[in-house]
Structures are given as structure tokens and as C-alpha cells.
Amino acid sequence: MRTLRAGWLSLLKEIRLGDKPEGGRKTGFIAVDLHPFAPNLTVTWWRTPRGERNAKLLATHYLERAERGHHELTHVVELIHRTLQERCLDPNVFDGVPAAREGSLFDRLAVAETDAVDRLHAAMEAQLLRDSGRWIAIHPLYRIVGASVDLGFPNLRIVRPDDEAYWRALDGGRLLAEWNPLSGHLTGSTIGFRSGRFHAWLVGDYQGSKEGVRQRYKRDAQQAMAAVYAFWSEDRRRHRVAQEAQEHCLLLQHGPLRSGYELSGLGLIYPCYGDENEVALLAPRLRAWNLARASLPADAAQRLGNALCFVNLAMGSDDIAYYLHYFIALDALFGVRGKVEESIVDGVRRVSALAKAADKAAWLFELRNELVHGGSRNVHEWPRYPDYLRHFDSEPERDIEAIALDCLRRYPDAHAPGALP
């Protein structure tokens, strides 16, 4: 609480009244008096550049308090400023704000600093509570077939469109009143997903604000589908088709304070592949993998999560972006500042079971530098490309994918507590 109090006080000092400070950002609004018969007043103040930064720093402290669910920094900053606007006429916090022609909100405190900040904090907590709710997030998956399945990813499940028992159990069946999983459309509307472009749904169940939930769902979905692809493509490489995957998710909310929906941009989570993926066949291995992942030390778990997101980006990319995203995934897993090449090659040597993986990683790092620093426009322009083909009898693009995915599959066991170095 001491850090929160300091954050509020630092912010109040940077919200100026009167003349515009250098670089100040103007905020004008109608302040509502807490007394029912008092007139409303127009208030203007200025947020200094330091004040903008202080608001973001204060927001990070609220984001660390996870009991209210998932929130997003920019929106939490908006709630902080809304709290100040709603409380600027509260005599138990401020005095004389509308008439002030100089100073800051800090100078207009009507009570002791601790008491004022405690009231602002309580009001902010109420804002976050009102803004939070339970959200169901839904995204279509193409050529994911077979039974509905829980793969061990927190908050996520892959569900068949015709799994009536699941849909009726989800959210007490209220979701079915507004949305049809067979058509992908909202009830009585054409709003929704394109028919014929999905064979399963990736369903997430979250608590938080709308934007916070969308961002959390996107990251969870990226990680889950990257892991699915890593295990699905272990026996052979999978190829995308020209079919355009859908890149939106549907957010549905039912609660005592509000209900509603939003079709929101998500990005490419799972491209369209030529092969059907009966993901239930992968379920035992993925659940075991997730169990091992859950026991990873915090740093290793963070590295793996970031690597999964970059693999997901690689899945939908081509050319240089495809190669670099896969290499960044290796960097996320193993990279150490100041000795990036050495740490990646050593990490691949320790984790991957592929033949010559570490030797290839050293060459592939050189190719990565060539692409990043403009020496070559694509893999085939790399001066050492013919040497690579002769030396390894394989393609760099295929090798970087195979090595990255192999390391993803083996990383949790290799970095579990008690694993041999």
C-alpha cells in the first residue's frame, strides 16, 4: 500500500491547475458534485509529461493485483483519470479545485495525504470492480477435427460446434441464447464468423475488463496453438493452403452489471493447413507437456511462453519474417545478453535431440545476422547458402523450424526442477 500511496501523490503533483505547463495535455470535463442538489461544474486541468508517466507507473501497480482478473494498462490509466475527475469535488479529498488558478491537485488536498489517497484508492478499486466481469472468448479453428478436448491449457478448451452438452453447460446455457456455435452467428443476426471456415472453436473463460481479457486470450491462444502445431508437425512438416483464416474473436459477457458482445481483432492464430488435425490424438502428450510446464521456475516459464508466441507468429509468416520469428523463439528460450550466439548454440545442444542441431544453429545464427543487418534480402542470397546445402544436405528454413519446434517440445522436461544441466 505504501507504493500505491506514493504513486498517487506523485501523480497529483503533476496534474496542474491554471496556466498550461510546458508539454502539458489539457483535460476538460463536467465534474459531478456528490451532493444531489449541487450544480455541476466545468473543470479544466493539465497533465504534464511526467504526470502521464506517473499515471502509467501507478497503473502497473494495479495490474499486479490479479484478484480482479485481467486488465490492460492503457485502460487502467483511463480509470485512474476517471477516478480523479469523479472525486475532484469530494470535500473529503479536495478543496477548491474548480476555482484554483495555480498549483496542482496535490496543493488542493483537503485532508491528510494518507486519508486522501486511501479514499482515491477505494474509489479506484470500485472502478476496477465495476469494469470487471466474466467473459467468454471464442475463435474459429479450421480443420481441427475430432472430439472436444481439454489439452491442459489454463482457461482454454477446443470444442466441436455440435457439442451440445458443453455449450449448454457453459455459462449456464446463457451463451446459446445469443450465439449459435453451428453457424458462428449471433442469434437472429448475420454478425459473426464466415460459415464453412471453421471446424472447431477455441473457447476461453476469463475474468476482467474487455480489453484485458482480449489481450490475455490472444496470448493464451497463441501459446496453445503453437504448442499444438509443434506436436502435430513432429512426424512431418505441415503446409499452409491459400484459404484465408479468420482473425477475429467473439467476446461475450453476462453479468449482474452488464451484458453484451464484441467481435474483436485477434490476428492470425491458426493458419489454414492442407491436413486435418485430429487434436484429441495429441491430448495425452500435450497434457503431460503442460503439467511439466506448470512446474517450471518462473524465468524458464516466461521464456517458454514468449518463445511460443514467436513460433505462433512464424506459423503465419513467410520469407524473412518466417525465418526470423523462429530464430527469435530460440533466442527467447536460450539467449543471454552479451553472448547470444554462444547461449543459443549451447541451449540447442542441451535440449534438442535432432542430429547436428547445435552445428546447424551456429550456421543459422550467421544467416540470422545476414538477414537482420541487410547483407541479404532472403535466405537464398546468403553467400554461404550453397555451403550450407552441401554441408548439411538440408534447407535453412526447414532446419530452423524443426530445431525451434523440437526445443519447444523438450524444454519443460529439460528445465524442470532437478533436471540434469
Tab-separated table of C-alpha atoms in Angstrom:
chain	number	residue	atom	x	y	z
A	1	MET	CA	0.000	0.000	0.000
A	2	ARG	CA	2.950	2.314	0.633
A	3	THR	CA	3.944	2.101	-3.033
A	4	LEU	CA	0.379	2.831	-4.151
A	5	ARG	CA	0.195	5.881	-1.889
A	6	ALA	CA	3.481	7.204	-3.244
A	7	GLY	CA	2.233	6.652	-6.793
A	8	TRP	CA	-0.967	8.606	-6.199
A	9	LEU	CA	0.877	11.513	-4.574
A	10	SER	CA	3.414	11.683	-7.401
A	11	LEU	CA	0.573	11.805	-9.915
A	12	LEU	CA	-1.352	14.511	-8.039
A	13	LYS	CA	1.715	16.770	-8.107
A	14	GLU	CA	1.850	16.550	-11.902
A	15	ILE	CA	-1.795	17.468	-12.584
A	16	ARG	CA	-1.654	21.263	-12.797
A	17	LEU	CA	-4.367	23.869	-12.386
A	18	GLY	CA	-4.375	27.255	-14.141
A	19	ASP	CA	-1.943	28.004	-16.943
A	20	LYS	CA	-0.631	25.357	-19.291
A	21	PRO	CA	2.714	23.856	-18.192
A	22	GLU	CA	5.366	23.014	-20.779
A	23	GLY	CA	4.236	19.978	-22.748
A	24	GLY	CA	1.001	19.792	-20.752
A	25	ARG	CA	-2.039	17.893	-22.018
A	26	LYS	CA	-5.385	19.583	-21.420
A	27	THR	CA	-8.303	17.763	-19.828
A	28	GLY	CA	-11.712	19.422	-19.621
A	29	PHE	CA	-14.811	17.780	-18.158
A	30	ILE	CA	-18.014	18.373	-16.241
A	31	ALA	CA	-17.472	17.474	-12.598
A	32	VAL	CA	-20.453	15.996	-10.807
A	33	ASP	CA	-20.853	17.076	-7.187
A	34	LEU	CA	-21.527	14.248	-4.745
A	35	HIS	CA	-24.342	16.247	-3.161
A	36	PRO	CA	-27.598	15.573	-5.031
A	37	PHE	CA	-28.746	19.226	-5.322
A	38	ALA	CA	-25.393	20.903	-6.003
A	39	PRO	CA	-24.697	22.295	-9.504
A	40	ASN	CA	-22.284	20.553	-11.822
A	41	LEU	CA	-19.137	22.497	-12.700
A	42	THR	CA	-16.771	22.563	-15.671
A	43	VAL	CA	-13.209	21.781	-14.630
A	44	THR	CA	-10.019	22.098	-16.635
A	45	TRP	CA	-6.568	20.876	-15.678
A	46	TRP	CA	-3.307	19.901	-17.321
A	47	ARG	CA	-1.388	16.638	-17.208
A	48	THR	CA	2.358	17.151	-17.508
A	49	PRO	CA	4.523	14.671	-19.458
A	50	ARG	CA	5.817	13.402	-16.124
A	51	GLY	CA	2.229	13.077	-14.968
A	52	GLU	CA	1.456	10.861	-17.972
A	53	ARG	CA	4.353	8.618	-16.996
A	54	ASN	CA	3.342	8.637	-13.328
A	55	ALA	CA	-0.178	7.523	-14.272
A	56	LYS	CA	1.267	4.557	-16.189
A	57	LEU	CA	3.526	3.654	-13.276
A	58	LEU	CA	0.562	3.781	-10.913
A	59	ALA	CA	-1.437	1.621	-13.336
A	60	THR	CA	1.271	-1.072	-13.269
A	61	HIS	CA	0.772	-1.433	-9.507
A	62	TYR	CA	-2.938	-2.100	-10.021
A	63	LEU	CA	-2.158	-4.573	-12.807
A	64	GLU	CA	-0.028	-6.559	-10.361
A	65	ARG	CA	-3.078	-7.121	-8.177
A	66	ALA	CA	-4.603	-10.068	-10.031
A	67	GLU	CA	-7.618	-10.746	-7.824
A	68	ARG	CA	-9.933	-8.772	-10.131
A	69	GLY	CA	-8.857	-10.635	-13.270
A	70	HIS	CA	-7.168	-9.415	-16.427
A	71	HIS	CA	-6.816	-5.728	-17.249
A	72	GLU	CA	-4.848	-3.686	-19.764
A	73	LEU	CA	-2.518	-0.795	-18.890
A	74	THR	CA	-3.986	1.901	-21.142
A	75	HIS	CA	-7.490	1.233	-19.849
A	76	VAL	CA	-6.346	1.221	-16.225
A	77	VAL	CA	-4.756	4.637	-16.848
A	78	GLU	CA	-8.143	5.858	-18.125
A	79	LEU	CA	-9.794	4.561	-14.943
A	80	ILE	CA	-7.240	6.413	-12.802
A	81	HIS	CA	-8.047	9.704	-14.530
A	82	ARG	CA	-11.768	8.958	-14.341
A	83	THR	CA	-11.415	8.416	-10.598
A	84	LEU	CA	-9.766	11.817	-10.181
A	85	GLN	CA	-12.444	13.507	-12.271
A	86	GLU	CA	-15.241	11.902	-10.270
A	87	ARG	CA	-13.626	12.775	-6.937
A	88	CYS	CA	-12.349	16.291	-7.620
A	89	LEU	CA	-15.402	17.850	-5.887
A	90	ASP	CA	-15.346	15.426	-2.941
A	91	PRO	CA	-14.702	17.584	0.185
A	92	ASN	CA	-13.174	14.566	1.898
A	93	VAL	CA	-10.393	14.592	-0.697
A	94	PHE	CA	-10.013	18.016	-2.392
A	95	ASP	CA	-10.947	21.628	-1.774
A	96	GLY	CA	-11.398	24.454	-4.277
A	97	VAL	CA	-10.348	22.618	-7.441
A	98	PRO	CA	-12.721	24.401	-9.910
A	99	ALA	CA	-11.701	27.891	-8.766
A	100	ALA	CA	-7.958	27.242	-8.477
A	101	ARG	CA	-5.755	29.182	-10.896
A	102	GLU	CA	-2.390	27.781	-9.909
A	103	GLY	CA	-0.701	24.846	-8.241
A	104	SER	CA	-1.606	21.180	-8.597
A	105	LEU	CA	-4.172	18.717	-7.338
A	106	PHE	CA	-1.726	17.878	-4.582
A	107	ASP	CA	-1.939	21.502	-3.373
A	108	ARG	CA	-5.741	21.225	-3.192
A	109	LEU	CA	-5.865	18.250	-0.816
A	110	ALA	CA	-8.448	18.938	1.883
A	111	VAL	CA	-7.348	16.238	4.308
A	112	ALA	CA	-4.160	14.463	5.328
A	113	GLU	CA	-2.279	12.871	2.428
A	114	THR	CA	-2.838	9.353	3.716
A	115	ASP	CA	-6.583	9.853	4.143
A	116	ALA	CA	-6.963	11.439	0.713
A	117	VAL	CA	-5.032	8.699	-1.065
A	118	ASP	CA	-6.928	5.984	0.802
A	119	ARG	CA	-10.191	7.451	-0.484
A	120	LEU	CA	-8.852	7.685	-4.036
A	121	HIS	CA	-7.624	4.116	-3.817
A	122	ALA	CA	-11.014	2.889	-2.605
A	123	ALA	CA	-12.707	4.731	-5.474
A	124	MET	CA	-10.236	3.201	-7.937
A	125	GLU	CA	-10.898	-0.276	-6.563
A	126	ALA	CA	-14.609	0.333	-7.116
A	127	GLN	CA	-13.886	1.412	-10.708
A	128	LEU	CA	-11.949	-1.782	-11.373
A	129	LEU	CA	-14.676	-3.891	-9.807
A	130	ARG	CA	-17.370	-2.266	-11.958
A	131	ASP	CA	-15.197	-2.710	-15.027
A	132	SER	CA	-14.565	-6.405	-14.397
A	133	GLY	CA	-16.764	-9.274	-15.413
A	134	ARG	CA	-16.792	-12.790	-16.736
A	135	TRP	CA	-16.099	-13.039	-20.462
A	136	ILE	CA	-16.350	-15.991	-22.831
A	137	ALA	CA	-13.889	-15.648	-25.727
A	138	ILE	CA	-14.422	-17.676	-28.906
A	139	HIS	CA	-12.228	-18.088	-32.005
A	140	PRO	CA	-12.788	-20.369	-35.044
A	141	LEU	CA	-10.278	-23.095	-35.921
A	142	TYR	CA	-10.002	-24.502	-39.441
A	143	ARG	CA	-9.530	-28.267	-39.970
A	144	ILE	CA	-9.222	-29.016	-36.265
A	145	VAL	CA	-11.404	-32.118	-36.159
A	146	GLY	CA	-12.481	-34.857	-33.783
A	147	ALA	CA	-13.859	-34.750	-30.256
A	148	SER	CA	-13.915	-31.726	-27.983
A	149	VAL	CA	-10.803	-31.793	-25.837
A	150	ASP	CA	-9.076	-30.195	-22.868
A	151	LEU	CA	-5.347	-30.048	-23.663
A	152	GLY	CA	-4.267	-28.767	-20.273
A	153	PHE	CA	-4.020	-25.066	-21.158
A	154	PRO	CA	-5.491	-22.915	-18.364
A	155	ASN	CA	-8.770	-21.212	-19.336
A	156	LEU	CA	-8.867	-22.821	-22.817
A	157	ARG	CA	-10.677	-25.714	-24.447
A	158	ILE	CA	-11.159	-26.841	-28.057
A	159	VAL	CA	-14.854	-27.552	-28.651
A	160	ARG	CA	-16.803	-29.087	-31.526
A	161	PRO	CA	-19.601	-26.905	-32.912
A	162	ASP	CA	-22.116	-29.715	-32.263
A	163	ASP	CA	-21.026	-30.470	-28.674
A	164	GLU	CA	-24.435	-29.573	-27.293
A	165	ALA	CA	-23.689	-30.780	-23.760
A	166	TYR	CA	-20.691	-28.461	-23.447
A	167	TRP	CA	-22.434	-25.413	-24.869
A	168	ARG	CA	-25.438	-25.877	-22.601
A	169	ALA	CA	-23.193	-26.229	-19.549
A	170	LEU	CA	-21.061	-23.189	-20.416
A	171	ASP	CA	-22.263	-20.094	-18.591
A	172	GLY	CA	-25.450	-21.890	-17.590
A	173	GLY	CA	-26.503	-22.115	-21.237
A	174	ARG	CA	-26.979	-18.333	-21.467
A	175	LEU	CA	-24.425	-18.113	-24.271
A	176	LEU	CA	-26.671	-20.161	-26.583
A	177	ALA	CA	-29.377	-17.549	-26.251
A	178	GLU	CA	-27.160	-15.046	-28.056
A	179	TRP	CA	-24.862	-17.112	-30.285
A	180	ASN	CA	-25.100	-20.253	-32.400
A	181	PRO	CA	-21.948	-22.434	-32.453
A	182	LEU	CA	-23.169	-24.290	-35.545
A	183	SER	CA	-23.467	-21.180	-37.727
A	184	GLY	CA	-20.984	-18.956	-35.912
A	185	HIS	CA	-23.503	-16.078	-35.957
A	186	LEU	CA	-25.229	-14.154	-33.220
A	187	THR	CA	-28.820	-15.254	-32.792
A	188	GLY	CA	-31.093	-13.616	-35.382
A	189	SER	CA	-28.161	-11.759	-36.944
A	190	THR	CA	-25.533	-12.066	-39.672
A	191	ILE	CA	-22.866	-10.775	-37.287
A	192	GLY	CA	-20.289	-13.457	-36.561
A	193	PHE	CA	-17.871	-15.694	-38.415
A	194	ARG	CA	-17.864	-16.864	-42.017
A	195	SER	CA	-19.739	-20.132	-42.454
A	196	GLY	CA	-17.727	-23.113	-43.669
A	197	ARG	CA	-14.463	-21.634	-42.411
A	198	PHE	CA	-14.344	-23.456	-39.083
A	199	HIS	CA	-14.444	-26.996	-37.748
A	200	ALA	CA	-13.915	-26.282	-34.046
A	201	TRP	CA	-13.914	-23.412	-31.574
A	202	LEU	CA	-11.132	-22.298	-29.247
A	203	VAL	CA	-13.083	-21.250	-26.162
A	204	GLY	CA	-11.653	-19.186	-23.306
A	205	ASP	CA	-13.265	-18.346	-19.968
A	206	TYR	CA	-11.869	-15.251	-18.201
A	207	GLN	CA	-12.486	-12.601	-15.571
A	208	GLY	CA	-11.511	-8.979	-16.124
A	209	SER	CA	-12.092	-5.980	-18.365
A	210	LYS	CA	-12.919	-6.432	-22.040
A	211	GLU	CA	-9.548	-5.285	-23.402
A	212	GLY	CA	-7.619	-7.043	-20.648
A	213	VAL	CA	-9.425	-10.284	-21.432
A	214	ARG	CA	-8.888	-9.877	-25.188
A	215	GLN	CA	-5.142	-9.456	-24.735
A	216	ARG	CA	-4.897	-12.355	-22.286
A	217	TYR	CA	-6.938	-14.602	-24.581
A	218	LYS	CA	-4.782	-13.674	-27.573
A	219	ARG	CA	-1.575	-14.581	-25.747
A	220	ASP	CA	-3.064	-17.814	-24.392
A	221	ALA	CA	-4.376	-18.736	-27.848
A	222	GLN	CA	-1.009	-18.015	-29.490
A	223	GLN	CA	0.800	-20.210	-26.994
A	224	ALA	CA	-1.722	-23.038	-27.160
A	225	MET	CA	-1.857	-23.262	-30.951
A	226	ALA	CA	1.936	-23.004	-31.245
A	227	ALA	CA	2.250	-25.986	-28.905
A	228	VAL	CA	-0.428	-27.882	-30.832
A	229	TYR	CA	1.457	-27.228	-34.069
A	230	ALA	CA	4.794	-28.270	-32.515
A	231	PHE	CA	3.455	-31.720	-31.588
A	232	TRP	CA	1.277	-32.133	-34.691
A	233	SER	CA	4.186	-31.440	-37.057
A	234	GLU	CA	6.687	-33.661	-35.239
A	235	ASP	CA	6.375	-36.528	-37.738
A	236	ARG	CA	6.307	-34.362	-40.863
A	237	ARG	CA	6.193	-30.748	-41.945
A	238	ARG	CA	2.732	-29.267	-42.434
A	239	HIS	CA	1.889	-26.907	-45.289
A	240	ARG	CA	-0.467	-23.974	-45.356
A	241	VAL	CA	-3.076	-23.578	-48.073
A	242	ALA	CA	-4.330	-20.415	-49.763
A	243	GLN	CA	-7.543	-20.404	-47.725
A	244	GLU	CA	-7.733	-17.268	-45.604
A	245	ALA	CA	-8.046	-17.955	-41.880
A	246	GLN	CA	-10.375	-15.827	-39.783
A	247	GLU	CA	-8.616	-13.402	-37.466
A	248	HIS	CA	-11.331	-12.261	-35.049
A	249	CYS	CA	-12.679	-13.446	-31.751
A	250	LEU	CA	-16.106	-13.041	-30.234
A	251	LEU	CA	-16.224	-11.737	-26.666
A	252	LEU	CA	-19.490	-12.416	-24.824
A	253	GLN	CA	-20.342	-11.221	-21.335
A	254	HIS	CA	-23.186	-11.997	-18.943
A	255	GLY	CA	-23.223	-10.455	-15.504
A	256	PRO	CA	-25.238	-8.544	-12.923
A	257	LEU	CA	-23.815	-5.180	-14.034
A	258	ARG	CA	-23.671	-5.563	-17.812
A	259	SER	CA	-24.075	-7.955	-20.698
A	260	GLY	CA	-23.019	-7.674	-24.299
A	261	TYR	CA	-20.705	-8.823	-27.028
A	262	GLU	CA	-17.913	-7.592	-29.284
A	263	LEU	CA	-16.324	-9.002	-32.422
A	264	SER	CA	-12.715	-8.042	-31.894
A	265	GLY	CA	-9.494	-8.318	-33.876
A	266	LEU	CA	-7.148	-11.065	-32.725
A	267	GLY	CA	-4.660	-11.690	-35.524
A	268	LEU	CA	-3.718	-14.938	-37.225
A	269	ILE	CA	-3.773	-17.611	-34.509
A	270	TYR	CA	-4.018	-20.821	-36.535
A	271	PRO	CA	-3.442	-20.721	-40.312
A	272	CYS	CA	-5.339	-22.930	-42.736
A	273	TYR	CA	-3.400	-26.155	-43.338
A	274	GLY	CA	-3.987	-28.760	-46.008
A	275	ASP	CA	-4.143	-31.595	-43.467
A	276	GLU	CA	-6.857	-32.208	-40.920
A	277	ASN	CA	-5.618	-32.128	-37.341
A	278	GLU	CA	-7.378	-34.582	-35.031
A	279	VAL	CA	-6.052	-32.799	-31.998
A	280	ALA	CA	-7.532	-35.246	-29.478
A	281	LEU	CA	-4.817	-37.700	-30.579
A	282	LEU	CA	-2.223	-35.227	-29.292
A	283	ALA	CA	-4.028	-34.680	-25.999
A	284	PRO	CA	-2.061	-37.119	-23.763
A	285	ARG	CA	1.290	-35.671	-24.775
A	286	LEU	CA	0.113	-32.067	-24.609
A	287	ARG	CA	-1.416	-32.535	-21.164
A	288	ALA	CA	1.830	-34.102	-19.910
A	289	TRP	CA	3.785	-31.252	-21.510
A	290	ASN	CA	1.564	-28.664	-19.826
A	291	LEU	CA	1.940	-30.435	-16.497
A	292	ALA	CA	5.726	-30.221	-16.804
A	293	ARG	CA	5.438	-26.618	-17.959
A	294	ALA	CA	3.454	-25.709	-14.852
A	295	SER	CA	6.345	-26.821	-12.632
A	296	LEU	CA	8.976	-24.700	-14.407
A	297	PRO	CA	10.785	-21.950	-12.498
A	298	ALA	CA	9.343	-18.508	-13.224
A	299	ASP	CA	12.140	-17.398	-15.556
A	300	ALA	CA	12.008	-20.590	-17.616
A	301	ALA	CA	8.209	-20.440	-17.805
A	302	GLN	CA	8.386	-16.842	-19.051
A	303	ARG	CA	10.966	-17.784	-21.675
A	304	LEU	CA	8.849	-20.670	-22.922
A	305	GLY	CA	5.715	-18.521	-23.094
A	306	ASN	CA	7.496	-15.849	-25.137
A	307	ALA	CA	9.010	-18.471	-27.454
A	308	LEU	CA	5.566	-19.969	-28.096
A	309	CYS	CA	4.225	-16.557	-29.135
A	310	PHE	CA	7.052	-16.078	-31.649
A	311	VAL	CA	6.502	-19.567	-33.048
A	312	ASN	CA	2.849	-18.667	-33.497
A	313	LEU	CA	3.881	-15.574	-35.465
A	314	ALA	CA	6.199	-17.725	-37.593
A	315	MET	CA	3.328	-20.116	-38.380
A	316	GLY	CA	1.551	-17.352	-40.306
A	317	SER	CA	4.619	-15.696	-41.843
A	318	ASP	CA	6.683	-16.114	-44.993
A	319	ASP	CA	10.221	-15.452	-46.192
A	320	ILE	CA	12.431	-13.410	-43.847
A	321	ALA	CA	9.702	-12.938	-41.220
A	322	TYR	CA	9.159	-16.698	-41.057
A	323	TYR	CA	12.863	-17.360	-40.506
A	324	LEU	CA	13.416	-14.544	-38.013
A	325	HIS	CA	10.380	-15.392	-35.874
A	326	TYR	CA	11.605	-18.960	-35.494
A	327	PHE	CA	15.077	-17.738	-34.616
A	328	ILE	CA	13.701	-15.235	-32.109
A	329	ALA	CA	11.891	-18.180	-30.494
A	330	LEU	CA	15.304	-19.839	-29.931
A	331	ASP	CA	16.633	-16.549	-28.588
A	332	ALA	CA	13.666	-16.344	-26.208
A	333	LEU	CA	14.385	-19.868	-24.946
A	334	PHE	CA	18.146	-19.663	-24.557
A	335	GLY	CA	19.541	-16.199	-25.357
A	336	VAL	CA	21.751	-14.408	-22.845
A	337	ARG	CA	22.671	-10.753	-23.355
A	338	GLY	CA	26.287	-10.302	-24.390
A	339	LYS	CA	26.723	-13.880	-25.570
A	340	VAL	CA	23.677	-14.535	-27.689
A	341	GLU	CA	25.217	-16.925	-30.224
A	342	GLU	CA	27.049	-18.970	-27.617
A	343	SER	CA	23.994	-19.272	-25.353
A	344	ILE	CA	21.642	-20.269	-28.190
A	345	VAL	CA	24.006	-22.878	-29.604
A	346	ASP	CA	24.640	-24.280	-26.130
A	347	GLY	CA	20.897	-24.328	-25.359
A	348	VAL	CA	20.122	-26.178	-28.581
A	349	ARG	CA	22.921	-28.653	-27.823
A	350	ARG	CA	21.446	-29.370	-24.370
A	351	VAL	CA	17.782	-29.602	-25.349
A	352	SER	CA	17.355	-30.721	-28.943
A	353	ALA	CA	17.572	-34.380	-29.931
A	354	LEU	CA	17.881	-33.637	-33.659
A	355	ALA	CA	21.065	-34.692	-35.439
A	356	LYS	CA	23.640	-31.888	-35.834
A	357	ALA	CA	21.169	-29.390	-34.294
A	358	ALA	CA	23.857	-27.376	-32.478
A	359	ASP	CA	26.138	-27.281	-35.531
A	360	LYS	CA	23.234	-26.083	-37.648
A	361	ALA	CA	22.297	-23.468	-35.035
A	362	ALA	CA	25.750	-21.858	-35.337
A	363	TRP	CA	25.352	-21.534	-39.114
A	364	LEU	CA	21.735	-20.381	-38.763
A	365	PHE	CA	22.811	-17.645	-36.362
A	366	GLU	CA	25.157	-16.321	-39.046
A	367	LEU	CA	22.252	-16.344	-41.505
A	368	ARG	CA	20.113	-14.504	-38.962
A	369	ASN	CA	22.753	-11.742	-38.751
A	370	GLU	CA	22.942	-11.570	-42.540
A	371	LEU	CA	19.171	-11.041	-42.812
A	372	VAL	CA	18.843	-8.608	-39.906
A	373	HIS	CA	21.737	-6.373	-40.926
A	374	GLY	CA	20.829	-6.184	-44.590
A	375	GLY	CA	23.519	-8.338	-46.111
A	376	SER	CA	20.916	-10.484	-47.865
A	377	ARG	CA	17.304	-9.888	-48.851
A	378	ASN	CA	16.328	-13.526	-48.418
A	379	VAL	CA	17.754	-16.871	-47.360
A	380	HIS	CA	18.859	-17.819	-50.872
A	381	GLU	CA	21.009	-14.684	-51.238
A	382	TRP	CA	23.093	-15.649	-48.212
A	383	PRO	CA	26.670	-16.136	-49.513
A	384	ARG	CA	27.038	-19.338	-47.512
A	385	TYR	CA	23.735	-20.831	-48.668
A	386	PRO	CA	25.407	-23.233	-51.174
A	387	ASP	CA	27.898	-24.277	-48.471
A	388	TYR	CA	25.021	-24.967	-46.066
A	389	LEU	CA	23.269	-27.174	-48.610
A	390	ARG	CA	26.445	-29.154	-49.285
A	391	HIS	CA	27.424	-29.443	-45.622
A	392	PHE	CA	24.049	-30.430	-44.132
A	393	ASP	CA	22.086	-31.595	-47.174
A	394	SER	CA	19.045	-29.654	-45.911
A	395	GLU	CA	17.360	-26.246	-46.208
A	396	PRO	CA	17.934	-23.485	-43.588
A	397	GLU	CA	14.217	-22.640	-43.400
A	398	ARG	CA	13.232	-26.226	-42.666
A	399	ASP	CA	16.041	-26.643	-40.154
A	400	ILE	CA	15.241	-23.513	-38.151
A	401	GLU	CA	11.599	-24.616	-37.849
A	402	ALA	CA	12.490	-28.186	-36.928
A	403	ILE	CA	15.040	-27.118	-34.288
A	404	ALA	CA	12.760	-24.494	-32.726
A	405	LEU	CA	9.800	-26.880	-32.508
A	406	ASP	CA	11.933	-29.711	-31.136
A	407	CYS	CA	13.260	-27.402	-28.420
A	408	LEU	CA	9.718	-26.309	-27.560
A	409	ARG	CA	8.597	-29.902	-27.131
A	410	ARG	CA	11.556	-30.818	-24.906
A	411	TYR	CA	12.045	-27.572	-22.986
A	412	PRO	CA	9.753	-28.242	-19.981
A	413	ASP	CA	11.414	-31.566	-19.145
A	414	ALA	CA	14.913	-30.193	-19.780
A	415	HIS	CA	14.346	-27.222	-17.427
A	416	ALA	CA	12.174	-28.803	-14.765
A	417	PRO	CA	13.418	-28.567	-11.160
A	418	GLY	CA	16.002	-31.285	-10.633
A	419	ALA	CA	16.713	-31.814	-14.343
A	420	LEU	CA	20.326	-32.552	-15.209
A	421	PRO	CA	22.191	-29.480	-16.561
